[in-house]
XYZ file of C-alpha atoms in Angstrom:
604
model
C 103.620 65.459 118.250
C 101.339 65.182 115.244
C 102.756 64.728 111.787
C 103.131 68.205 110.267
C 104.040 68.839 106.659
C 105.405 72.293 107.161
C 107.207 74.477 104.636
C 105.926 71.979 102.065
C 105.370 72.380 98.370
C 101.760 73.416 98.865
C 100.827 77.071 99.048
C 101.576 77.169 102.742
C 103.020 74.269 104.575
C 104.285 75.931 107.673
C 101.422 75.846 110.110
C 99.685 72.493 110.439
C 96.183 73.901 110.442
C 97.008 75.561 107.114
C 98.713 72.623 105.437
C 95.765 72.106 103.091
C 95.420 75.720 102.030
C 94.250 76.423 98.498
C 96.666 78.089 96.141
C 97.264 81.831 96.543
C 95.038 82.431 93.504
C 92.005 81.112 95.397
C 92.827 81.609 99.082
C 90.420 84.448 99.760
C 91.438 86.203 96.553
C 89.124 87.011 93.682
C 89.982 87.045 89.983
C 89.810 90.770 89.310
C 88.190 92.310 86.271
C 91.158 94.652 85.841
C 94.239 93.501 83.941
C 97.603 95.226 83.804
C 100.737 95.462 81.745
C 104.176 96.187 83.122
C 107.218 97.803 81.549
C 110.788 97.699 82.821
C 112.055 101.281 82.889
C 115.470 100.842 84.506
C 117.606 98.216 86.213
C 120.777 97.999 88.267
C 123.886 97.004 86.354
C 126.987 95.156 87.594
C 129.272 97.485 89.530
C 132.021 95.225 90.888
C 134.022 92.075 90.141
C 134.071 89.185 92.587
C 136.784 86.524 92.772
C 135.849 84.692 95.969
C 135.036 85.380 99.610
C 137.815 87.424 101.190
C 139.647 87.958 97.908
C 140.557 91.378 96.476
C 138.077 92.702 93.960
C 139.493 92.530 90.408
C 139.254 95.519 88.100
C 136.039 96.069 86.201
C 133.405 95.433 85.144
C 133.846 94.220 82.533
C 135.648 91.540 84.531
C 138.690 89.842 83.067
C 139.034 87.975 86.359
C 136.279 86.674 88.608
C 132.645 87.356 87.827
C 130.479 90.444 87.605
C 128.574 91.408 90.749
C 125.631 93.792 91.196
C 125.614 95.275 94.693
C 122.744 97.754 94.348
C 119.739 95.686 95.459
C 116.712 97.868 96.334
C 114.911 100.904 95.011
C 114.732 101.841 98.672
C 113.220 105.324 98.257
C 111.032 106.744 95.504
C 109.448 110.177 95.045
C 107.772 111.942 92.121
C 108.100 115.643 91.291
C 107.902 117.681 88.060
C 107.082 114.567 85.996
C 110.301 112.942 87.168
C 111.046 110.119 89.553
C 113.782 110.516 92.139
C 115.053 107.368 93.774
C 117.819 106.167 96.041
C 119.150 102.653 96.371
C 120.258 100.222 99.039
C 123.146 97.810 98.429
C 123.311 94.189 99.591
C 120.397 94.791 101.952
C 119.835 91.077 102.463
C 123.372 90.736 103.846
C 122.981 93.786 106.090
C 119.675 92.502 107.535
C 121.154 89.046 108.122
C 124.179 90.523 109.859
C 122.373 93.171 111.889
C 118.826 92.062 112.633
C 119.595 88.343 112.908
C 123.125 88.775 114.293
C 124.493 86.103 111.947
C 127.564 87.626 110.234
C 128.905 84.302 108.956
C 130.252 84.555 105.377
C 128.204 82.573 102.870
C 128.140 82.140 99.116
C 125.807 80.307 96.764
C 124.894 80.615 93.105
C 122.606 83.587 93.795
C 124.402 85.844 96.250
C 127.407 86.269 98.477
C 127.665 87.918 101.899
C 131.274 88.391 103.013
C 130.808 90.257 106.313
C 134.202 90.400 108.132
C 135.974 88.912 105.106
C 134.928 91.801 102.881
C 137.653 94.007 101.477
C 135.621 96.937 102.815
C 136.239 95.725 106.379
C 139.852 94.812 105.702
C 140.500 98.315 104.392
C 138.476 99.926 107.205
C 139.134 97.964 110.429
C 136.645 100.088 112.399
C 133.796 99.070 110.087
C 131.248 96.880 111.955
C 131.618 93.372 110.533
C 127.850 92.800 110.418
C 127.616 95.443 107.668
C 130.809 94.450 105.883
C 128.923 94.140 102.593
C 127.958 97.804 102.686
C 128.435 99.840 99.518
C 127.442 103.471 99.257
C 123.942 103.997 97.840
C 123.268 105.676 94.527
C 120.851 108.411 93.475
C 118.941 108.494 90.184
C 116.555 110.765 88.330
C 114.184 109.247 85.763
C 112.433 111.624 83.362
C 108.972 110.222 82.593
C 108.544 112.289 79.431
C 111.827 111.375 77.743
C 112.453 108.004 79.381
C 116.003 109.118 80.214
C 117.647 108.045 83.452
C 120.376 110.244 84.963
C 122.590 109.206 87.845
C 123.121 111.995 90.396
C 125.514 110.178 92.728
C 128.613 111.964 91.475
C 126.956 115.336 92.073
C 126.969 114.488 95.773
C 130.432 112.976 95.949
C 132.026 115.859 94.062
C 130.301 118.609 96.063
C 132.632 118.435 99.070
C 134.579 116.007 101.204
C 131.804 116.111 103.829
C 129.113 115.274 101.275
C 131.155 112.403 99.865
C 131.844 111.072 103.346
C 128.171 111.229 104.324
C 127.080 109.270 101.270
C 129.837 106.712 101.791
C 128.682 106.163 105.376
C 124.984 105.889 104.481
C 123.728 102.301 104.663
C 121.045 103.064 102.106
C 118.643 105.796 101.040
C 115.543 104.375 102.706
C 113.166 107.359 102.618
C 112.217 109.792 99.863
C 109.903 112.787 99.984
C 109.236 115.981 98.083
C 107.618 119.286 99.032
C 107.775 122.918 97.917
C 110.370 122.307 95.226
C 112.719 120.168 97.311
C 113.274 116.417 97.204
C 114.814 114.777 100.262
C 116.477 111.360 100.212
C 117.519 109.974 103.585
C 118.656 106.803 105.268
C 120.374 105.219 108.257
C 124.106 105.702 108.513
C 127.013 104.037 110.255
C 127.179 105.125 113.863
C 123.389 104.883 114.377
C 122.650 108.251 112.832
C 120.666 109.490 109.813
C 122.057 111.166 106.695
C 119.912 113.282 104.393
C 120.520 114.701 100.890
C 118.500 117.410 99.139
C 117.888 118.413 95.509
C 115.913 121.151 93.760
C 113.024 119.435 91.948
C 112.846 122.088 89.210
C 116.510 122.508 88.279
C 117.803 119.177 89.548
C 120.559 121.025 91.404
C 122.083 119.485 94.493
C 121.285 121.472 97.657
C 123.553 119.728 100.143
C 123.495 117.117 102.902
C 123.217 116.879 106.646
C 123.736 114.353 109.429
C 121.192 113.947 112.241
C 123.092 112.456 115.158
C 120.038 112.144 117.413
C 118.192 109.723 115.143
C 119.197 106.247 113.986
C 116.688 105.285 111.290
C 114.198 106.761 108.830
C 111.790 105.021 106.441
C 109.170 107.384 104.999
C 108.057 110.961 104.381
C 104.447 112.150 104.117
C 102.758 115.324 102.906
C 99.637 116.109 104.961
C 97.672 119.376 104.773
C 100.508 121.081 102.901
C 103.175 120.092 105.416
C 105.929 117.475 105.095
C 106.438 114.955 107.895
C 108.893 112.123 108.541
C 109.067 109.306 111.053
C 112.383 108.296 112.644
C 113.834 105.831 115.108
C 116.431 106.371 117.814
C 119.334 104.022 118.471
C 120.196 100.698 116.857
C 117.096 99.274 115.141
C 114.993 101.876 116.935
C 115.535 100.326 120.349
C 115.316 103.739 122.030
C 111.978 104.818 120.558
C 111.073 107.255 117.819
C 109.904 110.707 116.799
C 107.607 112.333 114.295
C 109.297 115.260 112.562
C 107.776 118.175 110.668
C 109.807 119.855 107.967
C 110.389 123.547 108.624
C 112.871 124.064 105.807
C 112.990 125.420 102.270
C 115.407 125.463 99.326
C 117.861 127.671 101.219
C 117.723 125.599 104.415
C 116.412 122.126 103.509
C 117.414 120.322 106.704
C 115.355 122.124 109.314
C 112.893 119.935 111.237
C 110.885 120.220 114.447
C 109.733 117.326 116.643
C 105.944 116.993 116.810
C 105.533 113.505 118.237
C 107.491 111.237 120.573
C 106.748 107.498 120.578
C 108.150 104.561 122.554
C 108.959 102.691 119.322
C 110.506 103.714 116.014
C 108.174 104.982 113.311
C 107.905 102.801 110.209
C 105.223 104.118 107.817
C 102.760 106.993 107.983
C 99.564 108.115 106.269
C 96.645 110.533 106.609
C 93.281 109.151 107.695
C 90.197 110.922 109.027
C 92.003 114.213 109.556
C 94.892 112.722 111.517
C 98.277 111.177 110.840
C 98.486 107.484 111.612
C 101.823 105.707 111.907
C 102.983 102.124 112.223
C 105.909 101.200 114.450
C 108.516 98.467 114.822
C 109.094 96.842 118.173
C 111.727 98.472 120.350
C 112.239 95.285 122.390
C 113.499 91.834 121.550
C 116.722 90.570 120.008
C 118.322 87.216 119.555
C 120.643 84.952 117.668
C 120.164 81.437 116.386
C 122.463 79.871 118.930
C 121.158 76.920 120.930
C 121.863 77.161 124.620
C 122.807 80.840 124.478
C 120.228 81.882 127.018
C 118.782 79.291 129.386
C 116.014 79.931 131.942
C 117.664 83.084 133.264
C 117.757 84.383 129.704
C 114.079 83.518 129.312
C 113.116 85.693 132.268
C 115.354 88.498 130.994
C 113.800 88.396 127.529
C 110.229 88.161 128.819
C 110.937 90.965 131.231
C 112.033 93.206 128.352
C 108.856 92.315 126.481
C 106.720 93.176 129.458
C 104.927 89.940 130.335
C 106.300 89.178 133.794
C 103.705 89.029 135.170
C 100.819 89.390 132.679
C 100.794 93.077 131.910
C 98.994 95.690 129.915
C 99.995 96.206 126.311
C 103.619 97.306 126.082
C 103.689 100.453 123.903
C 107.205 99.583 122.729
C 105.790 96.558 120.859
C 104.849 97.175 117.209
C 101.573 99.079 116.920
C 99.465 101.721 115.209
C 99.458 105.240 116.631
C 97.178 108.217 115.951
C 98.044 111.923 116.092
C 95.835 114.716 117.339
C 93.587 116.197 114.654
C 95.572 118.258 112.187
C 92.916 120.976 112.387
C 93.211 121.416 116.155
C 95.090 124.465 117.384
C 97.752 125.727 115.004
C 97.649 124.305 111.462
C 99.175 120.839 111.349
C 101.207 119.253 114.117
C 103.428 121.361 116.356
C 105.772 120.726 119.308
C 102.704 121.069 121.544
C 101.563 117.707 120.146
C 104.773 115.934 121.132
C 103.180 113.772 123.839
C 99.601 113.697 122.563
C 99.740 110.648 120.305
C 97.444 107.715 121.074
C 98.067 104.026 120.423
C 95.037 102.442 118.733
C 96.302 98.897 118.056
C 99.138 96.622 119.164
C 100.541 93.365 117.813
C 100.196 92.048 121.367
C 96.406 92.121 121.012
C 96.628 89.625 118.119
C 99.751 87.480 118.487
C 99.309 85.031 121.396
C 103.001 84.198 121.865
C 104.699 87.068 123.759
C 108.182 86.421 122.346
C 106.924 86.234 118.766
C 104.791 89.356 119.353
C 107.967 91.259 120.239
C 109.496 90.238 116.883
C 106.705 91.880 114.871
C 107.102 95.007 112.863
C 104.262 96.880 111.256
C 104.624 98.016 107.686
C 102.565 99.951 105.201
C 99.285 101.595 106.112
C 96.861 103.570 103.954
C 93.425 105.200 104.044
C 90.980 103.658 101.566
C 87.217 104.130 101.272
C 86.749 105.185 104.888
C 89.010 102.528 106.414
C 92.609 102.563 107.571
C 94.384 99.461 106.235
C 97.636 98.142 107.691
C 99.766 95.001 107.673
C 102.442 93.208 109.653
C 106.145 92.617 108.951
C 108.215 89.531 109.810
C 111.978 89.427 109.229
C 112.713 85.881 107.978
C 113.780 83.663 110.895
C 113.810 86.520 113.443
C 110.985 85.066 115.539
C 112.573 81.621 115.304
C 115.861 83.114 116.480
C 114.238 84.714 119.502
C 112.241 81.639 120.523
C 115.299 79.381 120.125
C 117.293 81.737 122.334
C 114.648 81.793 125.047
C 113.827 78.073 124.864
C 116.821 76.188 123.394
C 115.580 73.028 121.609
C 116.624 69.785 123.274
C 116.706 67.664 120.130
C 115.934 67.685 116.412
C 112.239 67.039 116.916
C 111.813 70.087 119.150
C 114.062 72.123 116.852
C 111.757 71.262 113.968
C 108.755 72.227 116.086
C 110.388 75.589 116.725
C 110.919 76.105 112.986
C 107.337 75.139 112.227
C 105.502 77.029 114.932
C 107.497 80.250 115.292
C 107.180 81.516 111.714
C 104.572 84.093 110.731
C 103.367 85.661 107.480
C 101.663 89.015 106.925
C 98.311 89.677 108.521
C 96.178 92.463 107.048
C 93.861 94.581 109.221
C 91.600 97.555 108.734
C 89.742 99.842 111.091
C 87.730 103.027 111.424
C 86.328 105.437 113.992
C 89.425 105.048 116.165
C 89.260 106.342 119.704
C 85.466 106.408 119.783
C 82.793 104.117 121.207
C 82.090 102.980 117.618
C 85.679 101.936 116.882
C 85.773 98.879 114.619
C 88.883 96.835 113.764
C 88.714 93.858 111.404
C 91.196 91.139 110.474
C 91.052 90.651 106.699
C 93.841 88.099 106.202
C 95.176 86.234 109.220
C 94.333 83.497 111.701
C 91.771 82.831 114.409
C 94.365 80.658 116.192
C 98.159 80.626 116.216
C 100.668 78.426 118.050
C 102.109 79.848 121.266
C 104.800 78.263 123.398
C 103.722 77.090 126.864
C 106.874 76.626 128.919
C 104.948 74.976 131.783
C 103.395 72.235 129.633
C 104.589 68.627 129.871
C 105.804 69.071 133.447
C 108.048 71.946 132.468
C 109.373 70.434 129.250
C 107.263 72.879 127.264
C 104.992 72.499 124.238
C 103.362 74.509 121.487
C 99.621 75.072 121.916
C 97.103 76.522 119.485
C 95.803 79.717 121.033
C 93.074 82.156 120.040
C 94.120 85.460 118.500
C 90.799 87.061 119.379
C 90.047 87.690 115.698
C 88.367 85.813 112.884
C 89.664 86.596 109.380
C 87.124 88.058 107.002
C 88.747 86.905 103.755
C 91.620 84.451 104.132
C 94.755 83.118 105.808
C 98.005 84.842 106.734
C 100.242 85.816 103.836
C 97.237 85.935 101.493
C 97.541 82.130 101.642
C 101.340 81.973 101.276
C 103.444 81.542 104.431
C 106.456 83.091 102.704
C 104.698 86.427 102.142
C 106.367 88.087 105.105
C 106.411 91.896 104.632
C 103.573 94.318 104.055
C 106.109 96.578 102.416
C 104.119 99.310 100.704
C 100.576 100.478 99.977
C 99.307 102.997 97.446
C 95.954 104.033 95.991
C 96.023 104.278 92.199
C 93.051 104.510 89.856
C 90.667 104.110 92.785
C 92.243 100.802 93.883
C 94.351 99.993 96.938
C 97.559 98.174 96.005
C 99.535 96.179 98.578
C 103.159 95.403 97.744
C 104.741 92.575 99.716
C 107.929 90.594 100.123
C 107.948 86.832 99.458
C 111.019 85.079 100.900
C 110.328 81.637 99.397
C 113.395 81.909 97.141
C 115.612 82.661 100.145
C 113.976 80.001 102.306
C 115.546 77.100 100.428
C 118.887 78.244 101.883
C 117.836 79.990 105.109
C 115.769 77.178 106.613
C 118.571 74.589 106.629
C 120.968 77.256 107.885
C 118.589 78.107 110.732
C 118.278 74.461 111.750
C 122.051 74.087 111.659
C 122.518 77.263 113.723
C 120.281 75.753 116.402
C 122.602 72.764 116.368
C 120.216 70.370 114.637
C 120.909 70.237 110.903
C 118.555 67.311 110.315
C 115.565 69.290 111.602
C 115.154 70.849 108.158
C 116.234 67.855 106.067
C 113.935 65.439 107.876
C 114.928 62.365 109.840
C 111.910 60.100 109.590
C 108.267 59.921 108.618
C 107.562 62.294 111.494
C 109.880 64.920 110.046
C 109.286 65.219 106.319
C 111.969 67.169 104.415
C 111.176 70.828 103.989
C 110.541 71.506 100.311
C 109.441 74.681 98.560
C 107.440 74.881 95.366
C 109.371 77.021 92.823
C 105.993 78.316 91.646
C 105.993 80.473 94.801
C 109.188 82.346 93.887
C 108.938 86.093 93.342
C 107.385 89.023 95.177
C 103.605 89.399 95.351
C 101.414 92.404 94.506
C 97.787 92.453 95.647
C 94.918 94.847 95.052
C 91.619 95.737 96.702
C 89.215 96.929 93.987
C 86.905 98.159 96.743
C 86.431 97.917 100.488
C 83.562 95.497 99.846
C 85.617 92.781 98.157
C 88.569 90.517 98.962
C 91.953 91.236 97.443
C 93.029 90.249 93.954
C 96.466 88.833 93.163
C 97.835 91.235 90.530
C 101.187 89.432 90.262
C 102.917 86.743 92.347
C 106.068 86.222 90.240
C 108.143 89.321 90.946
C 106.685 91.221 87.972
C 108.517 89.189 85.350
C 111.622 88.360 87.404
C 111.253 85.791 90.188
C 114.484 87.040 91.763
C 112.563 90.246 92.585
C 111.486 89.069 96.014
C 109.501 92.169 96.868
C 107.732 95.385 95.924
C 109.708 97.834 98.039
C 108.379 101.243 96.946
C 105.383 102.530 94.968
C 104.352 105.923 93.601
C 101.003 106.630 91.959
C 100.346 108.869 88.961
C 96.625 108.674 88.258
C 95.914 105.094 87.270
C 99.617 104.401 86.603
C 101.776 102.891 89.319
C 105.565 103.068 89.479
C 107.160 100.161 91.319
C 110.595 99.997 92.942
C 111.672 96.367 93.274
C 113.934 94.581 95.761
C 116.355 92.000 94.375
C 119.569 91.209 96.337
C 120.830 88.341 94.161
C 124.189 90.008 93.625
C 125.863 87.141 91.741
C 123.100 86.682 89.180
C 124.614 88.781 86.412
C 124.992 86.352 83.495
C 122.377 87.163 80.825
C 122.981 83.786 79.151
C 122.567 81.336 82.068
C 118.777 80.983 81.822
C 118.251 82.676 85.205
C 116.970 86.263 85.597
C 119.411 88.949 86.691
C 119.846 90.382 90.166
C 119.714 94.018 91.241
C 116.951 96.590 91.641
C 114.347 97.290 88.966
C 112.073 100.262 88.275
C 108.785 99.203 86.674
C 105.731 100.997 85.294
C 102.362 99.262 85.803
C 99.320 100.413 83.844
C 95.784 99.012 83.629
C 94.783 97.581 80.254
C 91.188 96.520 80.906
C 88.489 96.999 83.499
């Protein structure tokens, strides 16, 4: 195999063809004429004391024993109403994703964060708690008044309302979706038991209106107001493995939890937007799973996995793979979408039409999408190490060299697309940031020993490489138009990678694959200049993107821009920061926990 300097200190070092990429500031990005200032409005504070993995939690904070810990990690939902921001949080989300999506509930602790899993006191006190979510803490609800700058926590209003309300909040993994319509704000999220919990408030008075559990659904990410109706997308089953639905709100202040189903999809709904008189949604794959365990599958497991994906033999696009779907026109028939539209949604794009490796294609999610200057923009999502996990399960590496090849070739960063005139003879879909070729695994190569081969994606990028030139930019988390510009908020996992890459190599049984054994396997190093989430902006549909900020908006432990709300030319940003042990203001390292930030333009 050729000498590849992957995951190196350059802007990308994961794919050999991209090893000489320019820095993110020049990789298809233009220096924009607009400058911005940001202001920290609110931040998570320590809420627990930690004395070691598996140990009881000391009293506090303040902590006379152990150290302070901040569990609340994400502004996971954000909505604006009556000049106030409503938001709900997610706690220790990094641990929950690692335990659930990657199936790796092995306790770990470093200077930045701890994940206890089965050793958590939460599990020890609740033996029926799934160990993969042992770091769960109930989410919190906040109201931020934009006029006064006063933040009010509303969590206790829920927990004191009734035993049922308190129990629902306690069992909610995080408040992942926020929406507001007709004087009601709804905050919702996945709950233990593969259900969805939802909480409602009056936007005028701030009064709590109650809660409800939706046993049929297992996940929810976003709400959308379209033509004076509120919609939500949901998934069914664990990680949406049983498909998804589009829901239309039929409630009001007196009955805020009434919904009707207006779309049924073979994959869970991720994000949603209005474009060209229709609702478009992105989905996450409903197939594919895996763990980083060498030898856990074998050839029989390969056929089983590929059969679930739908490529035995070569087949048409599997609608359960991540894709973009389009509703009927909102103006057709009755106003908005109705139950008559349940089966009338059309898929207009699939990750399978771009990603040449079928196993990696099944690991894709699709994230934010938004209508901007006549185009629908959307981007991909890649859980760190998920694709590597799946490939290693299907094709267990034989030695450290092949394990390293799996690490190098199976990783992906965000690709950004746009399209218009969907479903017509003039349909046009463009790749803005991505690759013309990507490595795909050929199991028949080398007399059945297998090999990675560069394979055409069928696209040619208009502006630049995957990840906006940074392989660690892995989530297209949120999009919003503000001041006539399209903003794209992403996740950058470079700060996590310094720990996750060696762990992944070790989990495959080949610890040296990440450290490097010889000149043919250089040690994986990461440039600290890459740390921090990245925010990009399209000033117009005629120009490449501009890097607004690539350092986590003043805190490099903020690894992503999780939520955004626009107010004219002002943008409110909800940050993701799961570094739960970074709570010492005097150690020279930024603090962990969510942040709420205001971004305003200063010059154009």
